[in-house]
mmCIF file of C-alpha atoms in Angstrom:
data_model
loop_
_atom_site.group_PDB
_atom_site.id
_atom_site.type_symbol
_atom_site.label_atom_id
_atom_site.label_comp_id
_atom_site.label_asym_id
_atom_site.label_seq_id
_atom_site.Cartn_x
_atom_site.Cartn_y
_atom_site.Cartn_z
ATOM 1 C CA SER A 1 -7.051 45.649 10.976
ATOM 2 C CA GLY A 2 -3.375 44.848 11.700
ATOM 3 C CA VAL A 3 -4.453 42.479 14.464
ATOM 4 C CA LEU A 4 -6.547 40.456 12.008
ATOM 5 C CA TYR A 5 -3.550 39.950 9.701
ATOM 6 C CA VAL A 6 -1.588 38.474 12.603
ATOM 7 C CA ALA A 7 -4.451 36.464 14.103
ATOM 8 C CA VAL A 8 -5.312 34.464 10.963
ATOM 9 C CA PRO A 9 -1.772 33.059 10.402
ATOM 10 C CA LEU A 10 -1.464 32.317 14.118
ATOM 11 C CA GLY A 11 -4.753 30.443 13.975
ATOM 12 C CA ILE A 12 -3.558 28.375 11.007
ATOM 13 C CA VAL A 13 -0.245 27.575 12.682
ATOM 14 C CA GLY A 14 -2.050 26.802 15.920
ATOM 15 C CA ASN A 15 -4.403 24.340 14.206
ATOM 16 C CA ALA A 16 -1.523 22.617 12.400
ATOM 17 C CA PHE A 17 0.450 22.371 15.640
ATOM 18 C CA SER A 18 -2.581 21.056 17.477
ATOM 19 C CA ALA A 19 -3.139 18.317 14.861
ATOM 20 C CA ALA A 20 0.544 17.335 14.913
ATOM 21 C CA TRP A 21 0.594 17.294 18.713
ATOM 22 C CA GLU A 22 -2.531 15.138 18.805
ATOM 23 C CA ASN A 23 -0.872 12.579 16.486
ATOM 24 C CA ARG A 24 2.647 12.894 17.919
ATOM 25 C CA PHE A 25 2.942 9.246 18.971
ATOM 26 C CA GLU A 26 1.773 7.962 15.598
ATOM 27 C CA LEU A 27 4.047 10.391 13.744
ATOM 28 C CA ALA A 28 6.980 9.239 15.878
ATOM 29 C CA ILE A 29 6.161 5.603 15.110
ATOM 30 C CA MET A 30 5.933 6.323 11.368
ATOM 31 C CA SER A 31 9.232 8.178 11.505
ATOM 32 C CA ASP A 32 10.793 5.199 13.288
ATOM 33 C CA VAL A 33 9.372 2.778 10.696
ATOM 34 C CA GLN A 34 10.752 4.936 7.861
ATOM 35 C CA ARG A 35 14.154 4.970 9.550
ATOM 36 C CA ARG A 36 14.094 1.185 10.043
ATOM 37 C CA PHE A 37 13.163 0.580 6.393
ATOM 38 C CA LYS A 38 16.063 2.783 5.334
ATOM 39 C CA LEU A 39 18.571 1.203 7.770
ATOM 40 C CA LEU A 40 17.557 -2.306 6.739
ATOM 41 C CA GLY A 41 17.860 -1.360 3.075
ATOM 42 C CA ILE A 42 14.301 -2.419 2.379
ATOM 43 C CA GLY A 43 13.452 -1.446 -1.170
ATOM 44 C CA ALA A 44 10.427 -2.138 -3.344
ATOM 45 C CA GLU A 45 10.842 -5.929 -3.693
ATOM 46 C CA ALA A 46 11.547 -6.522 -0.006
ATOM 47 C CA PHE A 47 8.685 -4.181 0.922
ATOM 48 C CA ARG A 48 6.258 -6.253 -1.176
ATOM 49 C CA ASP A 49 7.487 -9.446 0.481
ATOM 50 C CA ALA A 50 7.128 -7.924 3.969
ATOM 51 C CA PHE A 51 3.652 -6.596 3.187
ATOM 52 C CA ARG A 52 2.493 -9.964 1.849
ATOM 53 C CA ALA A 53 4.017 -11.772 4.818
ATOM 54 C CA VAL A 54 1.904 -9.819 7.319
ATOM 55 C CA ASP A 55 -1.226 -9.806 5.128
ATOM 56 C CA CYS A 56 -2.448 -12.959 6.874
ATOM 57 C CA ASP A 57 -5.842 -13.102 5.144
ATOM 58 C CA CYS A 58 -4.334 -12.372 1.682
ATOM 59 C CA SER A 59 -6.788 -9.507 1.189
ATOM 60 C CA GLY A 60 -4.197 -7.149 -0.269
ATOM 61 C CA MET A 61 -4.843 -4.889 2.718
ATOM 62 C CA ILE A 62 -3.473 -4.878 6.239
ATOM 63 C CA ASP A 63 -5.658 -4.157 9.215
ATOM 64 C CA VAL A 64 -4.797 -3.061 12.748
ATOM 65 C CA GLU A 65 -3.673 -6.523 13.879
ATOM 66 C CA GLU A 66 -1.529 -7.100 10.787
ATOM 67 C CA LEU A 67 0.064 -3.644 11.087
ATOM 68 C CA GLY A 68 0.967 -4.531 14.666
ATOM 69 C CA LEU A 69 2.699 -7.669 13.363
ATOM 70 C CA LEU A 70 4.653 -5.586 10.848
ATOM 71 C CA LEU A 71 5.744 -3.120 13.523
ATOM 72 C CA GLU A 72 6.916 -5.969 15.767
ATOM 73 C CA ALA A 73 8.772 -7.623 12.874
ATOM 74 C CA LEU A 74 10.588 -4.355 12.195
ATOM 75 C CA GLY A 75 11.724 -4.235 15.812
ATOM 76 C CA ALA A 76 9.436 -1.417 16.909
ATOM 77 C CA GLY A 77 8.304 -3.518 19.857
ATOM 78 C CA THR A 78 4.738 -3.875 20.984
ATOM 79 C CA VAL A 79 2.816 -0.749 20.045
ATOM 80 C CA PRO A 80 -0.461 -0.129 21.918
ATOM 81 C CA GLU A 81 -3.517 -0.899 19.782
ATOM 82 C CA LYS A 82 -4.797 2.666 20.222
ATOM 83 C CA HIS A 83 -1.731 4.021 18.414
ATOM 84 C CA ILE A 84 -1.925 1.362 15.706
ATOM 85 C CA ARG A 85 -5.564 2.299 15.067
ATOM 86 C CA ASN A 86 -4.542 5.953 14.791
ATOM 87 C CA LEU A 87 -1.728 4.961 12.408
ATOM 88 C CA VAL A 88 -4.280 3.253 10.189
ATOM 89 C CA LEU A 89 -6.360 6.431 10.207
ATOM 90 C CA LEU A 90 -3.306 8.513 9.265
ATOM 91 C CA VAL A 91 -2.140 6.266 6.419
ATOM 92 C CA ASP A 92 -5.502 5.063 5.078
ATOM 93 C CA ASP A 93 -6.072 7.626 2.311
ATOM 94 C CA ASP A 94 -9.273 6.090 0.937
ATOM 95 C CA GLU A 95 -10.713 5.659 4.453
ATOM 96 C CA ASP A 96 -11.754 2.036 3.977
ATOM 97 C CA GLY A 97 -10.444 0.978 7.391
ATOM 98 C CA ALA A 98 -7.367 -0.881 6.161
ATOM 99 C CA ILE A 99 -4.043 0.003 4.558
ATOM 100 C CA SER A 100 -3.248 -1.008 0.992
ATOM 101 C CA GLU A 101 0.265 -1.792 -0.178
ATOM 102 C CA ARG A 102 0.337 1.526 -2.030
ATOM 103 C CA GLU A 103 -0.834 3.568 0.971
ATOM 104 C CA LEU A 104 1.769 2.049 3.271
ATOM 105 C CA ALA A 105 4.509 2.367 0.657
ATOM 106 C CA ARG A 106 3.766 6.045 0.188
ATOM 107 C CA ALA A 107 3.988 6.525 3.961
ATOM 108 C CA VAL A 108 7.211 4.623 4.678
ATOM 109 C CA LEU A 109 9.320 4.153 1.542
ATOM 110 C CA ALA A 110 11.786 6.585 0.056
ATOM 111 C CA PRO A 111 10.349 8.236 -3.086
ATOM 112 C CA ARG A 112 12.600 6.222 -5.427
ATOM 113 C CA ASP A 113 11.537 2.918 -3.851
ATOM 114 C CA TYR A 114 7.880 3.972 -3.932
ATOM 115 C CA LEU A 115 8.118 4.673 -7.666
ATOM 116 C CA GLU A 116 9.823 1.316 -8.221
ATOM 117 C CA LEU A 117 7.015 -0.408 -6.307
ATOM 118 C CA ARG A 118 4.417 1.294 -8.522
ATOM 119 C CA TYR A 119 6.347 0.132 -11.600
ATOM 120 C CA LEU A 120 6.431 -3.451 -10.302
ATOM 121 C CA ALA A 121 2.691 -3.374 -9.603
ATOM 122 C CA ARG A 122 1.942 -2.118 -13.123
ATOM 123 C CA ARG A 123 4.287 -4.716 -14.625
ATOM 124 C CA ASP A 124 2.494 -7.477 -12.702
ATOM 125 C CA THR A 125 -0.893 -6.178 -13.835
ATOM 126 C CA PHE A 126 0.290 -6.084 -17.455
ATOM 127 C CA SER A 127 1.735 -9.618 -17.181
ATOM 128 C CA LYS A 128 -1.530 -10.959 -15.748
ATOM 129 C CA ALA A 129 -3.533 -9.240 -18.489
ATOM 130 C CA SER A 130 -1.230 -10.684 -21.161
ATOM 131 C CA ALA A 131 -1.543 -14.175 -19.706
ATOM 132 C CA THR A 132 -5.341 -13.851 -19.614
ATOM 133 C CA THR A 133 -5.389 -12.678 -23.238
ATOM 134 C CA GLN A 134 -3.174 -15.573 -24.314
ATOM 135 C CA ARG A 135 -5.430 -18.079 -22.537
ATOM 136 C CA ALA A 136 -8.498 -16.559 -24.174
ATOM 137 C CA GLU A 137 -6.870 -16.740 -27.620
ATOM 138 C CA THR A 138 -5.819 -20.355 -27.039
ATOM 139 C CA LEU A 139 -9.330 -21.262 -25.903
ATOM 140 C CA GLN A 140 -10.864 -19.476 -28.888
ATOM 141 C CA SER A 141 -8.599 -21.236 -31.411
ATOM 142 C CA SER A 142 -9.289 -24.560 -29.666
ATOM 143 C CA ASN A 143 -13.039 -23.960 -29.954
ATOM 144 C CA GLN A 144 -12.712 -23.032 -33.630
ATOM 145 C CA SER A 145 -10.799 -26.204 -34.460
ATOM 146 C CA GLU A 146 -13.427 -28.269 -32.612
ATOM 147 C CA GLU A 147 -16.144 -26.552 -34.657
ATOM 148 C CA ARG A 148 -14.304 -27.402 -37.893
ATOM 149 C CA GLN A 149 -14.055 -31.052 -36.856
ATOM 150 C CA ASP A 150 -17.762 -31.214 -36.022
ATOM 151 C CA ARG A 151 -18.853 -29.905 -39.426
ATOM 152 C CA PRO A 152 -19.888 -32.515 -41.948
ATOM 153 C CA VAL A 153 -17.687 -32.731 -45.014
ATOM 154 C CA VAL A 154 -19.645 -31.830 -48.132
#
């Protein structure tokens, strides 16, 4: 029974090592990207600008080609498409085939910058909702005044 107690942890460690070894190139690239973001002082605002700059189709997501552009812009050189595809698989938490701003931020930004990015995203969402509400209220009051003008005076 002592052998079983040793074999199970070795199996777990072996599987973890095997997975890390299989993704070693992608993990090295991600580590390099994290280091470059830190060295360049790229925080939440600059990250958003960089993400939007490579999001060529303005989908709010970056695909394999766009991630390759980001890696080149950061000075990582030309990364083989195979590794970029594997990077997408590693970072794409919701498995939709592309990387959202949030997924990439969580993978490459320092925790403080990631939290700031989340705050900025929520602030933008709140601002858009407020603007929509104000437009709806303006439209509603405009419609009410038109209704009052259309009524016959008794």
